Amino acid sequence: KSRLANVRKKLKKVILRMSEKQQDVQTTLEALIDQRLEKWDVLKGMAKMRLNLISPYLVNWESPTMTEFIEDSPKLKFAAEMIKELRAMWNEDWVFIFMPFGTEYHGLFKQWIAEFAGVDPDKIWIINWNITDEQKDKVAEQFRNGEINVLIWWINTIEWIDLQKKWYITYNTLQWWNPTEITQLNGRIWRQWNFN
């Protein structure tokens, strides 16, 4: 009997309430859209609302502490809590976090995962806009052999990467505009011969 017959993809959807800071940003953006003082206010407001769903700091570009950043960003806090919970259950990491915006804050998120979830900071890797293809290949190999266990990735990882046999969970912090890109993103984990 094929091993694939027993493989089931699990999709966990949760409802997270906005933080107080997110709600304040949302209210401001709704007022901007309602006023329509400039030609592109509706589109600009919508784009910023999407960023606010990851973190209000991606809209206001403030300099929060690590704790403020996480407490005001429920999606990112949830991801860290799940990493901690799954590590306790399985004693493994093998995690991909898709965070296509806010590269300026990826370092704070990495620090939080290390401190809160107990992941060795040397095993958490950030891939952002300035990484070369050669560096990507090296990171993929380090992930496959266990040198790196948690990846925080920017938009340039919707395609390209194959982390066969190791990857078992993806955290998607933002639904992308293009549905084919969502399919590509899902394909980073849901692949042939990945029995995790």
GROMACS .gro file of C-alpha atoms in nm:
model
  196
    1LYS     CA    1   0.000   0.000   0.000
    2SER     CA    2   0.134   0.342  -0.094
    3ARG     CA    3   0.252   0.562   0.192
    4LEU     CA    4   0.082   0.852   0.012
    5ALA     CA    5  -0.257   0.698   0.084
    6ASN     CA    6  -0.215   0.791   0.451
    7VAL     CA    7  -0.088   1.145   0.396
    8ARG     CA    8  -0.340   1.414   0.481
    9LYS     CA    9  -0.289   1.787   0.454
   10LYS     CA   10  -0.408   1.971   0.764
   11LEU     CA   11  -0.517   2.332   0.743
   12LYS     CA   12  -0.575   2.511   1.070
   13LYS     CA   13  -0.772   2.833   1.055
   14VAL     CA   14  -0.804   3.046   1.365
   15ILE     CA   15  -0.988   3.366   1.442
   16LEU     CA   16  -0.765   3.625   1.601
   17ARG     CA   17  -0.891   3.955   1.737
   18MET     CA   18  -0.710   4.273   1.641
   19SER     CA   19  -0.495   4.433   1.905
   20GLU     CA   20  -0.598   4.775   2.031
   21LYS     CA   21  -0.323   4.932   1.821
   22GLN     CA   22  -0.443   4.748   1.511
   23GLN     CA   23  -0.799   4.867   1.573
   24ASP     CA   24  -0.679   5.228   1.600
   25VAL     CA   25  -0.491   5.197   1.271
   26GLN     CA   26  -0.794   5.033   1.108
   27THR     CA   27  -1.022   5.318   1.219
   28THR     CA   28  -0.779   5.577   1.080
   29LEU     CA   29  -0.757   5.395   0.746
   30GLU     CA   30  -1.135   5.360   0.720
   31ALA     CA   31  -1.168   5.737   0.771
   32LEU     CA   32  -0.906   5.795   0.498
   33ILE     CA   33  -1.104   5.578   0.257
   34ASP     CA   34  -1.436   5.744   0.348
   35GLN     CA   35  -1.299   6.094   0.288
   36ARG     CA   36  -1.139   6.015  -0.050
   37LEU     CA   37  -0.946   6.339  -0.050
   38GLU     CA   38  -0.705   6.212  -0.313
   39LYS     CA   39  -0.751   5.994  -0.620
   40TRP     CA   40  -0.580   5.684  -0.479
   41ASP     CA   41  -0.696   5.699  -0.116
   42VAL     CA   42  -0.913   5.387  -0.147
   43LEU     CA   43  -0.634   5.172  -0.291
   44LYS     CA   44  -0.375   5.311  -0.051
   45GLY     CA   45  -0.609   5.249   0.243
   46MET     CA   46  -0.678   4.891   0.134
   47ALA     CA   47  -0.309   4.815   0.089
   48LYS     CA   48  -0.230   4.951   0.436
   49MET     CA   49  -0.520   4.754   0.589
   50ARG     CA   50  -0.356   4.435   0.460
   51LEU     CA   51  -0.027   4.533   0.621
   52ASN     CA   52  -0.209   4.613   0.945
   53LEU     CA   53  -0.331   4.252   0.956
   54ILE     CA   54   0.030   4.142   0.999
   55SER     CA   55   0.130   4.422   1.232
   56PRO     CA   56   0.027   4.784   1.287
   57TYR     CA   57   0.395   4.875   1.284
   58LEU     CA   58   0.409   4.793   0.913
   59VAL     CA   59   0.173   5.087   0.859
   60ASN     CA   60   0.314   5.340   1.106
   61TRP     CA   61   0.684   5.240   1.089
   62GLU     CA   62   0.748   5.304   1.456
   63SER     CA   63   1.030   5.152   1.658
   64PRO     CA   64   0.862   4.913   1.903
   65THR     CA   65   1.031   4.694   2.157
   66MET     CA   66   1.025   4.325   2.082
   67THR     CA   67   0.742   4.272   2.333
   68GLU     CA   68   0.534   4.561   2.194
   69PHE     CA   69   0.581   4.432   1.842
   70ILE     CA   70   0.452   4.085   1.932
   71GLU     CA   71   0.173   4.191   2.169
   72ASP     CA   72   0.036   4.432   1.907
   73SER     CA   73   0.064   4.173   1.627
   74PRO     CA   74  -0.171   3.880   1.709
   75LYS     CA   75  -0.083   3.674   1.400
   76LEU     CA   76   0.286   3.678   1.480
   77LYS     CA   77   0.222   3.607   1.846
   78PHE     CA   78   0.005   3.310   1.746
   79ALA     CA   79   0.280   3.175   1.519
   80ALA     CA   80   0.532   3.189   1.805
   81GLU     CA   81   0.285   3.022   2.042
   82MET     CA   82   0.225   2.740   1.791
   83ILE     CA   83   0.598   2.689   1.740
   84LYS     CA   84   0.640   2.658   2.117
   85GLU     CA   85   0.344   2.418   2.146
   86LEU     CA   86   0.457   2.197   1.858
   87ARG     CA   87   0.815   2.187   1.984
   88ALA     CA   88   0.683   2.056   2.316
   89MET     CA   89   0.481   1.787   2.134
   90TRP     CA   90   0.729   1.680   1.866
   91ASN     CA   91   1.063   1.819   1.980
   92GLU     CA   92   1.123   1.939   1.623
   93ASP     CA   93   1.098   2.268   1.439
   94TRP     CA   94   1.106   2.251   1.056
   95VAL     CA   95   0.893   2.562   1.019
   96PHE     CA   96   0.842   2.813   0.738
   97ILE     CA   97   0.694   3.155   0.823
   98PHE     CA   98   0.579   3.352   0.519
   99MET     CA   99   0.602   3.721   0.613
  100PRO     CA  100   0.617   3.907   0.280
  101PHE     CA  101   0.637   4.257   0.424
  102GLY     CA  102   0.807   4.424   0.717
  103THR     CA  103   1.156   4.294   0.663
  104GLU     CA  104   1.271   4.569   0.898
  105TYR     CA  105   1.093   4.379   1.178
  106HIS     CA  106   1.197   4.024   1.090
  107GLY     CA  107   1.485   4.050   1.338
  108LEU     CA  108   1.246   4.132   1.625
  109PHE     CA  109   1.030   3.836   1.528
  110LYS     CA  110   1.335   3.607   1.519
  111GLN     CA  111   1.439   3.729   1.864
  112TRP     CA  112   1.090   3.659   2.000
  113ILE     CA  113   1.078   3.307   1.858
  114ALA     CA  114   1.416   3.237   2.014
  115GLU     CA  115   1.327   3.374   2.356
  116PHE     CA  116   0.961   3.271   2.378
  117ALA     CA  117   0.958   2.939   2.192
  118GLY     CA  118   1.310   2.835   2.292
  119VAL     CA  119   1.447   2.787   1.940
  120ASP     CA  120   1.824   2.829   1.912
  121PRO     CA  121   1.869   3.169   1.735
  122ASP     CA  122   2.142   3.015   1.519
  123LYS     CA  123   1.878   2.777   1.378
  124ILE     CA  124   1.642   3.058   1.274
  125TRP     CA  125   1.716   3.210   0.935
  126ILE     CA  126   1.574   3.520   0.768
  127ILE     CA  127   1.556   3.533   0.389
  128ASN     CA  128   1.482   3.880   0.255
  129TRP     CA  129   1.512   4.075  -0.069
  130ASN     CA  130   1.891   4.089  -0.091
  131ILE     CA  131   1.972   3.716  -0.083
  132THR     CA  132   2.134   3.562  -0.392
  133ASP     CA  133   2.028   3.236  -0.557
  134GLU     CA  134   2.349   3.073  -0.434
  135GLN     CA  135   2.273   3.180  -0.077
  136LYS     CA  136   1.915   3.047  -0.112
  137ASP     CA  137   2.049   2.709  -0.225
  138LYS     CA  138   2.288   2.701   0.070
  139VAL     CA  139   2.006   2.786   0.314
  140ALA     CA  140   1.786   2.512   0.163
  141GLU     CA  141   2.064   2.257   0.209
  142GLN     CA  142   2.123   2.371   0.568
  143PHE     CA  143   1.751   2.331   0.633
  144ARG     CA  144   1.743   1.981   0.484
  145ASN     CA  145   2.039   1.868   0.695
  146GLY     CA  146   1.914   2.025   1.020
  147GLU     CA  147   2.153   2.317   1.061
  148ILE     CA  148   1.855   2.554   1.024
  149ASN     CA  149   1.506   2.471   1.147
  150VAL     CA  150   1.297   2.788   1.124
  151LEU     CA  151   1.280   3.010   0.816
  152ILE     CA  152   1.126   3.358   0.810
  153TRP     CA  153   1.075   3.438   0.446
  154TRP     CA  154   0.999   3.738   0.233
  155ILE     CA  155   0.795   3.737  -0.090
  156ASN     CA  156   1.084   3.601  -0.297
  157THR     CA  157   1.016   3.252  -0.158
  158ILE     CA  158   0.674   3.191  -0.313
  159GLU     CA  159   0.865   2.996  -0.577
  160TRP     CA  160   1.205   2.829  -0.607
  161ILE     CA  161   1.256   2.640  -0.284
  162ASP     CA  162   1.231   2.268  -0.223
  163LEU     CA  163   1.280   2.150   0.132
  164GLN     CA  164   1.173   1.792   0.073
  165LYS     CA  165   1.124   1.550   0.359
  166LYS     CA  166   1.181   1.799   0.639
  167TRP     CA  167   0.921   2.070   0.628
  168TYR     CA  168   0.602   2.009   0.819
  169ILE     CA  169   0.433   2.341   0.893
  170THR     CA  170   0.381   2.676   0.722
  171TYR     CA  171   0.257   2.995   0.886
  172ASN     CA  172   0.107   3.232   0.630
  173THR     CA  173   0.080   3.582   0.777
  174LEU     CA  174  -0.083   3.739   0.470
  175GLN     CA  175  -0.305   3.617   0.187
  176TRP     CA  176  -0.150   3.728  -0.137
  177TRP     CA  177  -0.334   3.915  -0.415
  178ASN     CA  178  -0.276   3.654  -0.680
  179PRO     CA  179  -0.441   3.314  -0.615
  180THR     CA  180  -0.178   3.131  -0.822
  181GLU     CA  181   0.088   3.265  -0.585
  182ILE     CA  182  -0.107   3.123  -0.290
  183THR     CA  183  -0.097   2.785  -0.466
  184GLN     CA  184   0.278   2.826  -0.518
  185LEU     CA  185   0.323   2.911  -0.151
  186ASN     CA  186   0.128   2.603  -0.043
  187GLY     CA  187   0.348   2.401  -0.275
  188ARG     CA  188   0.653   2.480  -0.068
  189ILE     CA  189   0.528   2.228   0.190
  190TRP     CA  190   0.266   2.011   0.019
  191ARG     CA  191   0.494   1.815  -0.214
  192GLN     CA  192   0.558   1.462  -0.330
  193TRP     CA  193   0.756   1.252  -0.086
  194ASN     CA  194   0.720   1.494   0.201
  195PHE     CA  195   0.557   1.261   0.452
  196ASN     CA  196   0.569   1.518   0.731
   0.00000   0.00000   0.00000
